[in-house]
Amino acid sequence: MSETMGASIKKMNRAKIYRLIYETPEGVSKQEIMHRLGLSLPTVTQNLEELQQDGLVKDSGAAESTGGRRARSFSVVKDARTAVGIDISREHFTAVLVDLSGEVICREKQEISFSRTSAYYQE
C-alpha cells in the first residue's frame, strides 16, 4: 500500500469517526464506534486522541452501564469551529455566527438602504 493511499484511508477513518460522533449528540463510546464503523480499537483510539488534541471532540463522561465497567462517552465540542452567514437585502443586512450544531451564537442586523454609492459599499 502506498504512503498516500495509507494517508487517505487514515483521513477517511478520521472523518467517519468524527461524523458518527457528530450525528450522536448524546455521545458514543469507543466500542460503539468500533462496531458501527467496523474499525479496530487502535484505529479508533488513535483518531479519538487526535480529535481531542485538535479540540474537536471531548470526553463527555461515562456512558450508560451495560454491566461491568462503564465505557467513556465522546461528543463533539460544539464551539470548536464557527461559521458566519450574511444575508444582504435592499433594506438591511444580517450577519449570524453559528457553532457546529447550527446554533446561533450571535446575530447582528443593521438597517441600511441600498444605493450605488461608495459610502454604501464602504458601510
mmCIF file with all atom_site columns, N, CA and C in Angstrom, residues 85-111:
data_model
loop_
_atom_site.group_PDB
_atom_site.id
_atom_site.type_symbol
_atom_site.label_atom_id
_atom_site.label_alt_id
_atom_site.label_comp_id
_atom_site.label_asym_id
_atom_site.label_entity_id
_atom_site.label_seq_id
_atom_site.pdbx_PDB_ins_code
_atom_site.Cartn_x
_atom_site.Cartn_y
_atom_site.Cartn_z
_atom_site.occupancy
_atom_site.B_iso_or_equiv
_atom_site.pdbx_formal_charge
_atom_site.auth_seq_id
_atom_site.auth_comp_id
_atom_site.auth_asym_id
_atom_site.auth_atom_id
_atom_site.pdbx_PDB_model_num
ATOM 1  N N  . GLY A 1 85  ? -22.678 33.632 8.553  1.00 0.00 ? 85  GLY A N  1
ATOM 2  C CA . GLY A 1 85  ? -23.606 33.725 7.436  1.00 0.00 ? 85  GLY A CA 1
ATOM 3  C C  . GLY A 1 85  ? -24.071 35.161 7.305  1.00 0.00 ? 85  GLY A C  1
ATOM 4  N N  . ILE A 1 86  ? -24.170 35.639 6.067  1.00 0.00 ? 86  ILE A N  1
ATOM 5  C CA . ILE A 1 86  ? -24.587 37.019 5.835  1.00 0.00 ? 86  ILE A CA 1
ATOM 6  C C  . ILE A 1 86  ? -25.741 37.031 4.847  1.00 0.00 ? 86  ILE A C  1
ATOM 7  N N  . ASP A 1 87  ? -26.777 37.781 5.200  1.00 0.00 ? 87  ASP A N  1
ATOM 8  C CA . ASP A 1 87  ? -27.936 37.978 4.338  1.00 0.00 ? 87  ASP A CA 1
ATOM 9  C C  . ASP A 1 87  ? -28.019 39.466 4.014  1.00 0.00 ? 87  ASP A C  1
ATOM 10 N N  . ILE A 1 88  ? -27.936 39.797 2.729  1.00 0.00 ? 88  ILE A N  1
ATOM 11 C CA . ILE A 1 88  ? -27.987 41.197 2.298  1.00 0.00 ? 88  ILE A CA 1
ATOM 12 C C  . ILE A 1 88  ? -29.262 41.394 1.491  1.00 0.00 ? 88  ILE A C  1
ATOM 13 N N  . SER A 1 89  ? -30.058 42.372 1.920  1.00 0.00 ? 89  SER A N  1
ATOM 14 C CA . SER A 1 89  ? -31.275 42.703 1.171  1.00 0.00 ? 89  SER A CA 1
ATOM 15 C C  . SER A 1 89  ? -31.244 44.199 0.822  1.00 0.00 ? 89  SER A C  1
ATOM 16 N N  . ARG A 1 90  ? -32.278 44.686 0.165  1.00 0.00 ? 90  ARG A N  1
ATOM 17 C CA . ARG A 1 90  ? -32.320 46.090 -0.244 1.00 0.00 ? 90  ARG A CA 1
ATOM 18 C C  . ARG A 1 90  ? -32.408 47.043 0.949  1.00 0.00 ? 90  ARG A C  1
ATOM 19 N N  . GLU A 1 91  ? -32.928 46.582 2.075  1.00 0.00 ? 91  GLU A N  1
ATOM 20 C CA . GLU A 1 91  ? -33.154 47.478 3.211  1.00 0.00 ? 91  GLU A CA 1
ATOM 21 C C  . GLU A 1 91  ? -32.265 47.219 4.426  1.00 0.00 ? 91  GLU A C  1
ATOM 22 N N  . HIS A 1 92  ? -31.581 46.084 4.468  1.00 0.00 ? 92  HIS A N  1
ATOM 23 C CA . HIS A 1 92  ? -30.761 45.764 5.635  1.00 0.00 ? 92  HIS A CA 1
ATOM 24 C C  . HIS A 1 92  ? -29.786 44.627 5.304  1.00 0.00 ? 92  HIS A C  1
ATOM 25 N N  . PHE A 1 93  ? -28.899 44.384 6.243  1.00 0.00 ? 93  PHE A N  1
ATOM 26 C CA . PHE A 1 93  ? -28.093 43.161 6.181  1.00 0.00 ? 93  PHE A CA 1
ATOM 27 C C  . PHE A 1 93  ? -28.103 42.531 7.556  1.00 0.00 ? 93  PHE A C  1
ATOM 28 N N  . THR A 1 94  ? -28.017 41.209 7.568  1.00 0.00 ? 94  THR A N  1
ATOM 29 C CA . THR A 1 94  ? -27.991 40.454 8.808  1.00 0.00 ? 94  THR A CA 1
ATOM 30 C C  . THR A 1 94  ? -26.792 39.514 8.751  1.00 0.00 ? 94  THR A C  1
ATOM 31 N N  . ALA A 1 95  ? -26.059 39.467 9.841  1.00 0.00 ? 95  ALA A N  1
ATOM 32 C CA . ALA A 1 95  ? -24.938 38.537 9.962  1.00 0.00 ? 95  ALA A CA 1
ATOM 33 C C  . ALA A 1 95  ? -25.195 37.650 11.168 1.00 0.00 ? 95  ALA A C  1
ATOM 34 N N  . VAL A 1 96  ? -24.922 36.355 11.035 1.00 0.00 ? 96  VAL A N  1
ATOM 35 C CA . VAL A 1 96  ? -25.070 35.424 12.150 1.00 0.00 ? 96  VAL A CA 1
ATOM 36 C C  . VAL A 1 96  ? -23.791 34.618 12.308 1.00 0.00 ? 96  VAL A C  1
ATOM 37 N N  . LEU A 1 97  ? -23.506 34.250 13.540 1.00 0.00 ? 97  LEU A N  1
ATOM 38 C CA . LEU A 1 97  ? -22.390 33.380 13.869 1.00 0.00 ? 97  LEU A CA 1
ATOM 39 C C  . LEU A 1 97  ? -22.997 32.120 14.448 1.00 0.00 ? 97  LEU A C  1
ATOM 40 N N  . VAL A 1 98  ? -22.668 30.953 13.879 1.00 0.00 ? 98  VAL A N  1
ATOM 41 C CA . VAL A 1 98  ? -23.233 29.689 14.344 1.00 0.00 ? 98  VAL A CA 1
ATOM 42 C C  . VAL A 1 98  ? -22.122 28.720 14.738 1.00 0.00 ? 98  VAL A C  1
ATOM 43 N N  . ASP A 1 99  ? -22.451 27.807 15.674 1.00 0.00 ? 99  ASP A N  1
ATOM 44 C CA . ASP A 1 99  ? -21.495 26.784 16.085 1.00 0.00 ? 99  ASP A CA 1
ATOM 45 C C  . ASP A 1 99  ? -21.682 25.534 15.223 1.00 0.00 ? 99  ASP A C  1
ATOM 46 N N  . LEU A 1 100 ? -20.972 24.471 15.553 1.00 0.00 ? 100 LEU A N  1
ATOM 47 C CA . LEU A 1 100 ? -21.022 23.249 14.749 1.00 0.00 ? 100 LEU A CA 1
ATOM 48 C C  . LEU A 1 100 ? -22.382 22.561 14.757 1.00 0.00 ? 100 LEU A C  1
ATOM 49 N N  . SER A 1 101 ? -23.212 22.853 15.757 1.00 0.00 ? 101 SER A N  1
ATOM 50 C CA . SER A 1 101 ? -24.542 22.251 15.794 1.00 0.00 ? 101 SER A CA 1
ATOM 51 C C  . SER A 1 101 ? -25.564 23.107 15.052 1.00 0.00 ? 101 SER A C  1
ATOM 52 N N  . GLY A 1 102 ? -25.127 24.252 14.537 1.00 0.00 ? 102 GLY A N  1
ATOM 53 C CA . GLY A 1 102 ? -26.026 25.154 13.825 1.00 0.00 ? 102 GLY A CA 1
ATOM 54 C C  . GLY A 1 102 ? -26.726 26.132 14.749 1.00 0.00 ? 102 GLY A C  1
ATOM 55 N N  . GLU A 1 103 ? -26.386 26.112 16.030 1.00 0.00 ? 103 GLU A N  1
ATOM 56 C CA . GLU A 1 103 ? -26.988 27.030 16.991 1.00 0.00 ? 103 GLU A CA 1
ATOM 57 C C  . GLU A 1 103 ? -26.407 28.426 16.799 1.00 0.00 ? 103 GLU A C  1
ATOM 58 N N  . VAL A 1 104 ? -27.285 29.427 16.762 1.00 0.00 ? 104 VAL A N  1
ATOM 59 C CA . VAL A 1 104 ? -26.845 30.807 16.568 1.00 0.00 ? 104 VAL A CA 1
ATOM 60 C C  . VAL A 1 104 ? -26.198 31.316 17.857 1.00 0.00 ? 104 VAL A C  1
ATOM 61 N N  . ILE A 1 105 ? -24.963 31.750 17.741 1.00 0.00 ? 105 ILE A N  1
ATOM 62 C CA . ILE A 1 105 ? -24.224 32.300 18.867 1.00 0.00 ? 105 ILE A CA 1
ATOM 63 C C  . ILE A 1 105 ? -24.464 33.807 18.963 1.00 0.00 ? 105 ILE A C  1
ATOM 64 N N  . CYS A 1 106 ? -24.505 34.441 17.802 1.00 0.00 ? 106 CYS A N  1
ATOM 65 C CA . CYS A 1 106 ? -24.651 35.891 17.750 1.00 0.00 ? 106 CYS A CA 1
ATOM 66 C C  . CYS A 1 106 ? -25.375 36.266 16.466 1.00 0.00 ? 106 CYS A C  1
ATOM 67 N N  . ARG A 1 107 ? -26.226 37.288 16.555 1.00 0.00 ? 107 ARG A N  1
ATOM 68 C CA . ARG A 1 107 ? -26.943 37.780 15.368 1.00 0.00 ? 107 ARG A CA 1
ATOM 69 C C  . ARG A 1 107 ? -26.878 39.299 15.390 1.00 0.00 ? 107 ARG A C  1
ATOM 70 N N  . GLU A 1 108 ? -26.572 39.888 14.258 1.00 0.00 ? 108 GLU A N  1
ATOM 71 C CA . GLU A 1 108 ? -26.497 41.338 14.136 1.00 0.00 ? 108 GLU A CA 1
ATOM 72 C C  . GLU A 1 108 ? -27.256 41.759 12.895 1.00 0.00 ? 108 GLU A C  1
ATOM 73 N N  . LYS A 1 109 ? -28.195 42.687 13.076 1.00 0.00 ? 109 LYS A N  1
ATOM 74 C CA . LYS A 1 109 ? -28.975 43.199 11.944 1.00 0.00 ? 109 LYS A CA 1
ATOM 75 C C  . LYS A 1 109 ? -28.780 44.701 11.882 1.00 0.00 ? 109 LYS A C  1
ATOM 76 N N  . GLN A 1 110 ? -28.504 45.185 10.686 1.00 0.00 ? 110 GLN A N  1
ATOM 77 C CA . GLN A 1 110 ? -28.313 46.616 10.522 1.00 0.00 ? 110 GLN A CA 1
ATOM 78 C C  . GLN A 1 110 ? -29.176 47.104 9.373  1.00 0.00 ? 110 GLN A C  1
ATOM 79 N N  . GLU A 1 111 ? -29.957 48.138 9.661  1.00 0.00 ? 111 GLU A N  1
ATOM 80 C CA . GLU A 1 111 ? -30.795 48.751 8.631  1.00 0.00 ? 111 GLU A CA 1
ATOM 81 C C  . GLU A 1 111 ? -29.903 49.632 7.763  1.00 0.00 ? 111 GLU A C  1
#
